[in-house]
Short mmCIF file of C-alpha atoms and ligand atoms in Angstrom, two decimals:
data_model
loop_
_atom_site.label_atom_id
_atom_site.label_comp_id
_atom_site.label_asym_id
_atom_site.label_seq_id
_atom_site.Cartn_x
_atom_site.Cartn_y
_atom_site.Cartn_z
CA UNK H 177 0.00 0.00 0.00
CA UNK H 178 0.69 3.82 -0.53
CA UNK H 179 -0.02 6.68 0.23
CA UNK H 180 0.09 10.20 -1.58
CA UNK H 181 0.28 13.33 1.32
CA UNK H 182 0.32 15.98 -0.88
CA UNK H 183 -1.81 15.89 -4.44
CA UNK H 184 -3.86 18.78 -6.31
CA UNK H 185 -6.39 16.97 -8.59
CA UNK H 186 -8.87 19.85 -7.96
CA UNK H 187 -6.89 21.55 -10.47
CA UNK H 188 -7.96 22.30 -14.19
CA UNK H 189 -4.83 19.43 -15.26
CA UNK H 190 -7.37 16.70 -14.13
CA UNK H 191 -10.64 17.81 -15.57
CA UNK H 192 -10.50 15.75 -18.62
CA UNK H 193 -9.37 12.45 -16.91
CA UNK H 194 -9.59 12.68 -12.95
CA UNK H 195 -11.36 8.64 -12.99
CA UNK H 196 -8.43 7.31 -15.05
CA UNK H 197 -6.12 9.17 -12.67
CA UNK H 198 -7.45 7.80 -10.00
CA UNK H 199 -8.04 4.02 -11.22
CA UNK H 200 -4.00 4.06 -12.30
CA UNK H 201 -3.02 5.17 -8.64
CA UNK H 202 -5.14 2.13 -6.90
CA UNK H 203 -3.55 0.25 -9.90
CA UNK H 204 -0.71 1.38 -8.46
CA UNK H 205 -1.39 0.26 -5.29
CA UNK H 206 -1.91 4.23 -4.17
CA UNK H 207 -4.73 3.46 -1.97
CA UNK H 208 -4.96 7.28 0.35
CA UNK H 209 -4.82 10.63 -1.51
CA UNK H 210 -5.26 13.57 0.12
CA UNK H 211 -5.75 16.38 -2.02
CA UNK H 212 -4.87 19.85 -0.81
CA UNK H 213 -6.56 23.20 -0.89
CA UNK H 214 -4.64 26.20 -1.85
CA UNK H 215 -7.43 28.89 -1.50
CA UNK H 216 -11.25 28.84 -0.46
CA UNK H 217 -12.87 27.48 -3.92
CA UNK H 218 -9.84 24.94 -3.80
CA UNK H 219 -10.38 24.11 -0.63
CA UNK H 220 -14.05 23.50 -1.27
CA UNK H 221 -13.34 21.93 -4.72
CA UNK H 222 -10.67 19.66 -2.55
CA UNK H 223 -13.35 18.26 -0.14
CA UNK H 224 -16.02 17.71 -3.21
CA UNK H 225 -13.30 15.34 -4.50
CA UNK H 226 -12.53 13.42 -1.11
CA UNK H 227 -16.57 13.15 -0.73
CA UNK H 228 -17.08 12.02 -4.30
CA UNK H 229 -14.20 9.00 -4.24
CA UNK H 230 -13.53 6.37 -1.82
CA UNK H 231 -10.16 6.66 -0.61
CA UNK H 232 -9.76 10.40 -1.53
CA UNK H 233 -9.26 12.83 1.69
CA UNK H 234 -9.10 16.47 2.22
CA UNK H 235 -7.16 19.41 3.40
CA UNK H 236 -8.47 22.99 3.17
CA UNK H 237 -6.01 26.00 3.21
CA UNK H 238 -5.42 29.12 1.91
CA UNK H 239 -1.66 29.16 0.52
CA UNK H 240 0.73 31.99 1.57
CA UNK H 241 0.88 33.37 -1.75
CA UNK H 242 -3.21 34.29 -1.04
CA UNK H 243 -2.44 36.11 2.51
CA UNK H 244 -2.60 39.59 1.70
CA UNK H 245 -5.67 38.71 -0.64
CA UNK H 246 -7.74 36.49 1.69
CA UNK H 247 -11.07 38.00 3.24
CA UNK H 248 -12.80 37.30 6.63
CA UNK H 249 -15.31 35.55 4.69
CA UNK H 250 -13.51 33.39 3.16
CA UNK H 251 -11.62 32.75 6.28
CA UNK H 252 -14.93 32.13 8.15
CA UNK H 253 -16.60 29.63 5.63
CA UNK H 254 -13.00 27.74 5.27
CA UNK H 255 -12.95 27.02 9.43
CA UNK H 256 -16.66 26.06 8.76
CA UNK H 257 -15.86 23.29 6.47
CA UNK H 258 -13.00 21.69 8.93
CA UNK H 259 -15.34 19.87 10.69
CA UNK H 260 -16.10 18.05 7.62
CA UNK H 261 -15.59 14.36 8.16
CA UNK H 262 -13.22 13.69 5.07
CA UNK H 263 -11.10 16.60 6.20
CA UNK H 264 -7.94 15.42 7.67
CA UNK H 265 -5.53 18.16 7.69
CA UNK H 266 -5.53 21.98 7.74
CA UNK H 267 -3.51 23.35 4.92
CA UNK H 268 -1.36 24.25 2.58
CA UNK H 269 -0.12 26.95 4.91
CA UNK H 270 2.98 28.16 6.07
CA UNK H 271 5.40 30.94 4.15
CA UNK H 272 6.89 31.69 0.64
CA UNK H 273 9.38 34.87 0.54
CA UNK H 274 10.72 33.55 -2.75
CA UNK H 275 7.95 35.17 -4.78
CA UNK H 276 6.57 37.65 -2.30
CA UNK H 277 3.01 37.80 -3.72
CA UNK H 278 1.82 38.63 -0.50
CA UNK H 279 3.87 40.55 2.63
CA UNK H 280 5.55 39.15 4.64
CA UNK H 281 3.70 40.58 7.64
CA UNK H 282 0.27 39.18 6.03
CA UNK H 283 1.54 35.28 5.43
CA UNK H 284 2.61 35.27 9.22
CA UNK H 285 -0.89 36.44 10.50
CA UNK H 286 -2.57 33.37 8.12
CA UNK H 287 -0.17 30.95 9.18
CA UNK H 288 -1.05 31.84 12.66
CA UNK H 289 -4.85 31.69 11.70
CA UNK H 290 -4.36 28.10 10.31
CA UNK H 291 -2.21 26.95 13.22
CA UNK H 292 -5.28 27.93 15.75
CA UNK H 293 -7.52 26.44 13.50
CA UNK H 294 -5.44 23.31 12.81
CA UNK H 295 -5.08 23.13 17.47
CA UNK H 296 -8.85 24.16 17.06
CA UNK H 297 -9.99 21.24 15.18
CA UNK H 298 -7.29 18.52 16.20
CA UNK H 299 -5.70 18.00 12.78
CA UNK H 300 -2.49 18.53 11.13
CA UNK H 301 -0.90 21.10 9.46
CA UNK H 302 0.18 20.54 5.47
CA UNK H 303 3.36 23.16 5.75
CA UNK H 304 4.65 24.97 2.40
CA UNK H 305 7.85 26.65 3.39
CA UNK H 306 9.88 28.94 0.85
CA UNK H 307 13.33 30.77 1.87
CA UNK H 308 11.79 31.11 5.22
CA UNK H 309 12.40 28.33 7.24
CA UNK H 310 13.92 30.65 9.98
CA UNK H 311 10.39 32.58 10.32
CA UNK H 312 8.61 29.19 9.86
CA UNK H 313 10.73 27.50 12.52
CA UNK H 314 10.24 30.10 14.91
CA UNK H 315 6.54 30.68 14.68
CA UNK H 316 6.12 27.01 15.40
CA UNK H 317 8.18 26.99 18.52
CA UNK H 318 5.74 29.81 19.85
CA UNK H 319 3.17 26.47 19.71
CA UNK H 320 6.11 23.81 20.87
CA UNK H 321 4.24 23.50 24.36
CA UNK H 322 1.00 22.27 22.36
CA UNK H 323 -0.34 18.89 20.78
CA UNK H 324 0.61 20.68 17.09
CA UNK H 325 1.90 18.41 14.72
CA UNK H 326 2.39 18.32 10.56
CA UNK H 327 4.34 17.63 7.69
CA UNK H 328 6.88 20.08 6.03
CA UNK H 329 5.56 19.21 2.35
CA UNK H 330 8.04 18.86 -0.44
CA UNK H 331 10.99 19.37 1.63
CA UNK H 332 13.65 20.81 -0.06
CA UNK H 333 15.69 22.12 3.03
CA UNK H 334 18.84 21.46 5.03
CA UNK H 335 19.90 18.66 7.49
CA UNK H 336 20.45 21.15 10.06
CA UNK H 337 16.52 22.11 9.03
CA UNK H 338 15.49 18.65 9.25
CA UNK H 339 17.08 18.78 12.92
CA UNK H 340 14.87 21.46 13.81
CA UNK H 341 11.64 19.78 12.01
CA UNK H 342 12.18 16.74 13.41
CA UNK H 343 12.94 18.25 17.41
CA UNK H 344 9.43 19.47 16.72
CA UNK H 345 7.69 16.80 16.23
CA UNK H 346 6.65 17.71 12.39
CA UNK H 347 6.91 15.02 9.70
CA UNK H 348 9.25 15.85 6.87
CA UNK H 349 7.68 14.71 3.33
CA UNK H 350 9.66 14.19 -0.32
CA UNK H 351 8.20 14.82 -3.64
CA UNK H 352 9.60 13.75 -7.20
CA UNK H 353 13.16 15.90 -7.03
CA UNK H 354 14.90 13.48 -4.77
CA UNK H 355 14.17 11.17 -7.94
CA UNK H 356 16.40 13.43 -10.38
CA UNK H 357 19.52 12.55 -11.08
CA UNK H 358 21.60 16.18 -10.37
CA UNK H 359 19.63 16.12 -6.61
CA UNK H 360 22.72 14.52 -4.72
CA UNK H 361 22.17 17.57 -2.06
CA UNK H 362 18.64 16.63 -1.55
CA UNK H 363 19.11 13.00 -1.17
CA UNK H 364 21.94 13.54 1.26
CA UNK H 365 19.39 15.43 3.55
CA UNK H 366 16.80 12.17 3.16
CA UNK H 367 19.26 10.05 4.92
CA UNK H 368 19.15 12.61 7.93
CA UNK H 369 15.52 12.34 7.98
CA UNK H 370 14.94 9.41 10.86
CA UNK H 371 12.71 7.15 8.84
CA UNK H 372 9.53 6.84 11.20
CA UNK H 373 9.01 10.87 10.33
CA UNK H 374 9.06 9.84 6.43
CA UNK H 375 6.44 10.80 3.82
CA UNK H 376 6.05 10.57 0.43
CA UNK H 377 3.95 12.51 -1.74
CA UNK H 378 3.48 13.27 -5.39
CA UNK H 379 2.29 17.09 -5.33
CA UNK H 380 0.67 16.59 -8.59
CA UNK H 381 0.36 18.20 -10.77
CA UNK H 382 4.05 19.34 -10.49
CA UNK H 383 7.12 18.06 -10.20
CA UNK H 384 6.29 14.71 -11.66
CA UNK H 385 9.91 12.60 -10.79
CA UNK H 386 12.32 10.91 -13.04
CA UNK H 387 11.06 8.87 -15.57
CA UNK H 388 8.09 11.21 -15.86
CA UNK H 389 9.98 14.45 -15.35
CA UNK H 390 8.23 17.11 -17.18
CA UNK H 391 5.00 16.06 -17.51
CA UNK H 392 1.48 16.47 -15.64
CA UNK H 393 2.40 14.53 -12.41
CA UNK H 394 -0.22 12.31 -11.26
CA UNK H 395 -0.36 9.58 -7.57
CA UNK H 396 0.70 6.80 -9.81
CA UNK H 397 4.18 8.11 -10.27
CA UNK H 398 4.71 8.11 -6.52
CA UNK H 399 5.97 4.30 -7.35
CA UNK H 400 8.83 5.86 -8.61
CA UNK H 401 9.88 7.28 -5.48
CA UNK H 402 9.69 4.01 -3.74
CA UNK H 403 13.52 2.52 -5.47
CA UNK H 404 15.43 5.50 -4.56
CA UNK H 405 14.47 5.70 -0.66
CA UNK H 406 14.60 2.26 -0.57
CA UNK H 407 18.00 2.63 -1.50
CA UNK H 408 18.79 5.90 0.68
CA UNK H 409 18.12 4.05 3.39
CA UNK H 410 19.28 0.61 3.63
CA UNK H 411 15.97 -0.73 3.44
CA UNK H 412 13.70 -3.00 1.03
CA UNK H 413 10.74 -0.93 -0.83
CA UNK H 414 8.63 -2.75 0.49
CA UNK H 415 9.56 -1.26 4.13
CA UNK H 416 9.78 1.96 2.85
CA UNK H 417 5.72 1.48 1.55
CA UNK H 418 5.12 0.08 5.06
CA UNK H 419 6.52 2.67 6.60
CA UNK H 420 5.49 5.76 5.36
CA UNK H 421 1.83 4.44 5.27
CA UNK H 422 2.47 3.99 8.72
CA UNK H 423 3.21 7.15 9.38
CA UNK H 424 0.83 8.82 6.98
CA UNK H 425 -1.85 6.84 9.24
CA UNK H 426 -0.14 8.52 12.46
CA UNK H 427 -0.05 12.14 11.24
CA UNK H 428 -3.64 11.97 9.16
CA UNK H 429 -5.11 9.06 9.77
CA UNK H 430 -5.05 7.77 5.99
CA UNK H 431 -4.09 4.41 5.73
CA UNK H 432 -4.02 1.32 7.70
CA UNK H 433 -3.02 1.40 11.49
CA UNK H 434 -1.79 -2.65 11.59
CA UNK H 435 -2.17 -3.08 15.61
CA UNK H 436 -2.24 -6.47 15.89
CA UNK H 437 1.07 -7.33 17.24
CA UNK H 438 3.73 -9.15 14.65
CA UNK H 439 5.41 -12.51 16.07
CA UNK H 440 7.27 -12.66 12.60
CA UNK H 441 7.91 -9.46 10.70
CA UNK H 442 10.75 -8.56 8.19
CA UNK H 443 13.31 -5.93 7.78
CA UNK H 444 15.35 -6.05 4.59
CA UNK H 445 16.37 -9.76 3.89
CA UNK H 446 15.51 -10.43 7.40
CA UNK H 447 13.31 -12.14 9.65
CA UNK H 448 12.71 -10.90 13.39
CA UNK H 449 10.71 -13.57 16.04
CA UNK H 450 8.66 -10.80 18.34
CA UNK H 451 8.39 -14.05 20.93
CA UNK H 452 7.22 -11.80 23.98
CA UNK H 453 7.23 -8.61 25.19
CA UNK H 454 7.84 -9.57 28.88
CA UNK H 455 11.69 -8.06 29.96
CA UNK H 456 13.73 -7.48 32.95
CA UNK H 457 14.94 -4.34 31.88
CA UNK H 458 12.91 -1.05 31.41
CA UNK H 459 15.12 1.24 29.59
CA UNK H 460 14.31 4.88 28.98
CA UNK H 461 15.06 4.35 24.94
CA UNK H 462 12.48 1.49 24.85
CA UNK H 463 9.19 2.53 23.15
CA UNK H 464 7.73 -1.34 24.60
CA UNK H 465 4.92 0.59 26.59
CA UNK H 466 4.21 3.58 24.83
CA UNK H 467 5.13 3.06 20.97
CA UNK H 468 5.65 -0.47 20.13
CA UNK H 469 6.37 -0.01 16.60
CA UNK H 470 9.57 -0.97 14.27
CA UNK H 471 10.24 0.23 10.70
CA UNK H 472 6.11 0.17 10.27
CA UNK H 473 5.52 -3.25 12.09
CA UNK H 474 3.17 -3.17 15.45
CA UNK H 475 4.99 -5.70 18.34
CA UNK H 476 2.75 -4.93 20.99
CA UNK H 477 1.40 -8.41 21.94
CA UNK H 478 -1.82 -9.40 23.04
CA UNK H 479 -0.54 -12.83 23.86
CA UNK H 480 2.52 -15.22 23.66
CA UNK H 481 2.79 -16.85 20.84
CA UNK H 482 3.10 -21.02 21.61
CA UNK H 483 6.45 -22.80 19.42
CA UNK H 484 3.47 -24.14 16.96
CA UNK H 485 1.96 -21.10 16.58
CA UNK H 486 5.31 -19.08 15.59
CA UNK H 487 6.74 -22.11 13.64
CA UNK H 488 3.42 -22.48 11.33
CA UNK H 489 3.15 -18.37 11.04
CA UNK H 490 7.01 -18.10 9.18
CA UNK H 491 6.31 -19.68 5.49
CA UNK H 492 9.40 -19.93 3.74
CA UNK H 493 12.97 -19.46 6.00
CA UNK H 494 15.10 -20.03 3.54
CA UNK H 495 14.75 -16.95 1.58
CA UNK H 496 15.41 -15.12 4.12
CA UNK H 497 19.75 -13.84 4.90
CA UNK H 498 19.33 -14.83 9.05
CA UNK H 499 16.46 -15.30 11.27
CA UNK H 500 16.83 -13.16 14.96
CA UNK H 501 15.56 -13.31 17.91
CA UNK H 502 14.50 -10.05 18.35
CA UNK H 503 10.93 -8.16 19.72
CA UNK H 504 10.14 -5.96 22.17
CA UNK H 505 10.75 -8.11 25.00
CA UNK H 506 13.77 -10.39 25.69
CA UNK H 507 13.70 -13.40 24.16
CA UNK H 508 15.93 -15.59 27.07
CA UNK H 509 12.47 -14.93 29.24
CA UNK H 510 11.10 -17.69 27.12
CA UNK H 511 14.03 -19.54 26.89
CA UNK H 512 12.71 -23.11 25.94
CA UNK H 513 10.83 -21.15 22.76
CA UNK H 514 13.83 -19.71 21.64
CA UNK H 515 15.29 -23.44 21.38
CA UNK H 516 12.28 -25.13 19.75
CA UNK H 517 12.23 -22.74 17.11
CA UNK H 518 15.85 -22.52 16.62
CA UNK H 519 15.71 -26.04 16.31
CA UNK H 520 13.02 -25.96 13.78
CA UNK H 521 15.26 -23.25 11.49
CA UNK H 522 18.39 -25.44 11.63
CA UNK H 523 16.25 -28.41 10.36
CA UNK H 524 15.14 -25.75 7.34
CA UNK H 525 17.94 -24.92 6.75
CA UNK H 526 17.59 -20.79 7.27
CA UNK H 527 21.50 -19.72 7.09
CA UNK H 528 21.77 -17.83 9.99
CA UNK H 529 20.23 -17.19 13.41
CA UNK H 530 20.87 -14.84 15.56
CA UNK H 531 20.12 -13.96 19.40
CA UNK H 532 19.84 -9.97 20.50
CA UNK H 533 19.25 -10.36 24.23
CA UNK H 534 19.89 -8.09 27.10
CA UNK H 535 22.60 -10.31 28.49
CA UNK H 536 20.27 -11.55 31.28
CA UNK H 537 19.69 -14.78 30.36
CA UNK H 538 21.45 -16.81 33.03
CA UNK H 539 20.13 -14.60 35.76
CA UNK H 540 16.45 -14.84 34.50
CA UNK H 541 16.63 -18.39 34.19
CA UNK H 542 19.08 -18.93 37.21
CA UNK H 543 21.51 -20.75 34.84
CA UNK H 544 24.23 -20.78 32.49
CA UNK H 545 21.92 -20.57 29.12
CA UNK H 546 24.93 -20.21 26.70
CA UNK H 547 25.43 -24.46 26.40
CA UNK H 548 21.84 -25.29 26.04
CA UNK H 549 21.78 -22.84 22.68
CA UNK H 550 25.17 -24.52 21.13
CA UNK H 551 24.85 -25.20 17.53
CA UNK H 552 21.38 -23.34 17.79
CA UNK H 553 22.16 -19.98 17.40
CA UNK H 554 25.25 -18.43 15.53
CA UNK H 555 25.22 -14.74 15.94
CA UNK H 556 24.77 -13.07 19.72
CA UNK H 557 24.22 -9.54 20.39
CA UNK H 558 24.43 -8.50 23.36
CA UNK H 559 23.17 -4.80 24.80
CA UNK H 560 25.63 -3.51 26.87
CA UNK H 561 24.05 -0.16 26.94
CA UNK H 562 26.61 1.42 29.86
CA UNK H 563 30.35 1.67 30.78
CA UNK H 564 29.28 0.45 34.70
CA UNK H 565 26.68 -0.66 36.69
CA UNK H 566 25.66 3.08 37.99
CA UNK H 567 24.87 3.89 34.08
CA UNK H 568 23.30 0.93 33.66
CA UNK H 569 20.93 1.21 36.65
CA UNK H 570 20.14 4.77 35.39
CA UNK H 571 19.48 3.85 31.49
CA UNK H 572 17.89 0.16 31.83
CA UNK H 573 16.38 0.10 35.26
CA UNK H 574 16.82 -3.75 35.36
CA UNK H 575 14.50 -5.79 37.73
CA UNK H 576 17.41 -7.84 39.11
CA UNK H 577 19.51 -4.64 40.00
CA UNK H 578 22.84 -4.43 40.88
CA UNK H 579 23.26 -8.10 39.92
CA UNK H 580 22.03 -7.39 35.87
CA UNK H 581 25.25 -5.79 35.07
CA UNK H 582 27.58 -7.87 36.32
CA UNK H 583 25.62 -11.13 35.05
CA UNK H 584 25.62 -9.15 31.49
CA UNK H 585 29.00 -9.09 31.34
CA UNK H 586 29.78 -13.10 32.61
CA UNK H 587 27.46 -14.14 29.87
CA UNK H 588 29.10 -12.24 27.21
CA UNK H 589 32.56 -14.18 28.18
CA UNK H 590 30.75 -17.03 27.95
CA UNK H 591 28.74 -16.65 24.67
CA UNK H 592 32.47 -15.96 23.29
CA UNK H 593 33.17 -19.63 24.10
CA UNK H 594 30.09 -21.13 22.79
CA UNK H 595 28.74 -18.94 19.54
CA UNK H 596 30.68 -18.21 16.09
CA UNK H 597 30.08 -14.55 16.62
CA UNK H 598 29.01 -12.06 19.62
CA UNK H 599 28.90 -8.12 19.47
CA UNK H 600 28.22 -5.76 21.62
CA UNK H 601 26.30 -3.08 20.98
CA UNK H 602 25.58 0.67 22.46
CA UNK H 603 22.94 3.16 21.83
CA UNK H 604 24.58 6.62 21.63
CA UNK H 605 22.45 9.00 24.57
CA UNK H 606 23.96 11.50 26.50
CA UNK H 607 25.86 9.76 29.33
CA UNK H 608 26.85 6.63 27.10
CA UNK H 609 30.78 6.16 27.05
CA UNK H 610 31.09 4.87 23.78
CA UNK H 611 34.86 4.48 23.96
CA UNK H 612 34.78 2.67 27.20
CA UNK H 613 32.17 0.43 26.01
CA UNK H 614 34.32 -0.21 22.89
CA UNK H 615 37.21 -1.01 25.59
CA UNK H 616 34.97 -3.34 27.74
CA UNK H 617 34.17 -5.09 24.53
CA UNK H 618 37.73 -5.54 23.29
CA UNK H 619 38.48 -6.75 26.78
CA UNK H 620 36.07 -9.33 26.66
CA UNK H 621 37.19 -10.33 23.27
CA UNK H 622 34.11 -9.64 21.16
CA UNK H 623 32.80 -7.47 18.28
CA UNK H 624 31.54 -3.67 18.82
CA UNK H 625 28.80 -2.07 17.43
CA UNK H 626 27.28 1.39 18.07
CA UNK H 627 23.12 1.65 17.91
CA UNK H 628 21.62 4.69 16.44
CA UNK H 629 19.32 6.39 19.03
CA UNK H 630 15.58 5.87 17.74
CA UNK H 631 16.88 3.54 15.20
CA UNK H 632 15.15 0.34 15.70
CA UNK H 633 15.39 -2.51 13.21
S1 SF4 O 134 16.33 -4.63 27.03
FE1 SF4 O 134 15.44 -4.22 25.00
S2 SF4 O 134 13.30 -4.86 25.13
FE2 SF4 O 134 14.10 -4.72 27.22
S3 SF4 O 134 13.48 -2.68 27.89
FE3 SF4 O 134 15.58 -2.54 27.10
S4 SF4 O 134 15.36 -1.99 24.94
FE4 SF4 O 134 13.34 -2.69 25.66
#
């Protein structure tokens, strides 16, 4: 499935064709447009549309170019129409000093206006920002304290402006540029962008994205964006779709919000288990309680899954590079699942599985676990998380207290005796020693790996 955040087939480019359009982007798999106001009759012309054709949603704005233009009428009737049901967002809105078609002084008051009304109402903003990211930055701080939240449409921006986007909580969405081949600047900024704030949109009419570049754009084409994310970051397109339908569902509610929890769910060429959620650690990067999610897949479990019930959900192993332990939960809590199933890969055949575990498996099950998974598992890795116990205590809060370090640390001497390959692995907070984690590591004879904060998966 995907989504299109940002389309305007209310304009004159569609009248001909719109139910073609439309039947090529569910074709395409394009399953939620939203379609985008840029002044009152748009607006209203916008929400026609959405009401007209299943899967078609609305925004209604008046665009910065408009501000010095707009009248209190209009302005009244647009706020009338938010309560719409097929409205979703409130929008296009935000600033444009590039053409000037309206002062400066004007476009701030209506981006104000549509903020309220966006807090007002409970729905996003659809942000158009032009050569003005420092006014359009700052204006939203002055709302930092509130529930606001949005999408910086066709970004085209910095990474140190993707910094600021992201610290407010705003969703940063790509259009067709990052598709053409001179936009090496642009797609350097993607990577920056952490993928669970991701969007994709077409903006049709314009900027229709290599192959298509120069003609009408239309939500088919947003296929094309898919490859070159994909490839940005390290991921299969078939996460990336996940993904930013995910988040399209979070920010606007368009799309599917998948909340029964995964047991098996992939990432690239690989398989995660999800085998509970139970742990004896509760550390303050771990989104367990409040946002079980991973690169688009929901792990927040209902139940445990039995050994039959994982083993007959996987289908085919084998095409998949390793299989790994590896939910929201630590896996060594159900340590007897963790060898039935590991058993049942090695007798497929799957190339390679791999353990991440807290390092608190002997403790939990008040033994040495490293013997009873020889020749099960080949890869451990092993979250150290802290350069000493104090840290540790502090970041991971571990139900077995001062013991969970220390136990951490015997079972990664011992994993180095029993398993072809154990890392371990940091996520880099404040108040993480990274280079006397790397030491403890190199003392203890294993691999070294830092995490990403936020970066799951
Ligand atoms: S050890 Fe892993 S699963 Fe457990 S609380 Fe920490 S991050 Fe979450």
């Amino acid at each position: 499935m995907l989504v299109d955040t940002h389309t305007h087939l209310d304009f004159p480019e569609y009248e001909q064709d719109l139910r073609e359009v439309i039947e090529r982007a569910k074709a395409e798999g394009v399953e939620y447009i939203l379609v985008v106001g840029t002044d009152l009759p748009s607006s209203k012309r916008s929400l026609a549309l959405s009401q007209l054709y299943q899967g078609l949603f609305a925004s209604l704005g008046i665009h910065p170019h408009e501000a010095s233009r707009v009248s209190e009428g209009d302005w009244q009737e647009l706020k009338g129409l938010a309560r719409e049901p097929k409205v979703v967002a409130v929008g296009e809105t935000g600033l444009d000093y590039h053409y000037n078609y309206s002062t400066k002084e004007d476009q701030k008051v209506l981006f104000r206006r549509h903020i309220e009304l966006a807090l007002e109402s409970n729905l996003p903003l659809i942000i158009h920002n032009r050569e003005a990211t420092q006014d359009c930055i700052s204006i939203l701080r002055e709302y930092a304290t509130s529930p606001l939240k949005g999408v910086f449409h066709c970004f085209s921006g910095t990474t140190e402006t993707v910094k600021a986007v992201v610290n407010l909580g705003f969703y940063i969405s790509f259009a067709g540029p990052v598709t053409f081949p001179n936009a090496h600047r642009l797609r350097e900024t993607v990577k920056s962008v952490p993928v669970e704030r991701l969007l994709m949109e077409t903006d049709s009419p314009f900027l229709a994205p290599q192959p298509k570049r120069g003609k009408r754009n239309e939500p088919s084409y947003i296929k094309y964006l898919v490859p070159v994310l994909a490839q940005l970051y390290g991921l299969s397109e078939e996460d990336i779709s996940r993904i930013t339908s995910l988040n399209a569902f979070r920010l606007l509610g368009l799309g599917t919000n998948h909340r029964k929890g995964k047991v098996a769910y992939a990432i690239r060429n690989s398989l995660y288990l999800n085998i509970t959620n139970r742990c004896s650690n509760s550390c303050t990067f771990c989104p367990r309680e409040s946002l079980p999610y991973v690169k688009g897949h929901y792990l927040g479990l209902e139940e445990e899954p039995t050994p039959q019930e994982i083993m007959e959900g996987l289908g085919d192993v084998t095409r998949y590079d390793e299989v790994v332990f590896c939910g929201y939960g630590e896996p060594t809590e159900r340590l007897e699942v963790v060898k039935t199933v590991a058993r049942y890969l090695r007798n497929k055949g799957v190339r390679r599985i791999r353990l991440n575990t807290n390092g608190q498996g002997d403790l939990i099950n008040r033994r040495s676990v490293s013997e009873e998974l020889r020749g099960l598992i080949d890869s451990v890795c092993i979250s150290l998380n802290s350069q000493n116990n104090e840290g540790y205590k502090v970041l991971c809060s571990p139900s077995h207290g001062d013991r969970a370090y220390q136990a951490l640390l015997s079972f990664t001497q011992r994993a180095r005796e029993v398993f072809p390959e154990v890392t371990m692995t940091v996520v880099d907070i404040p108040g993480v020693d990274i280079e006397a984690c790397r030491q403890i590591a190199s003392n203890l004879g294993v691999g070294f790996r830092v995490r990403r904060y936020n970066d799951l998966g």
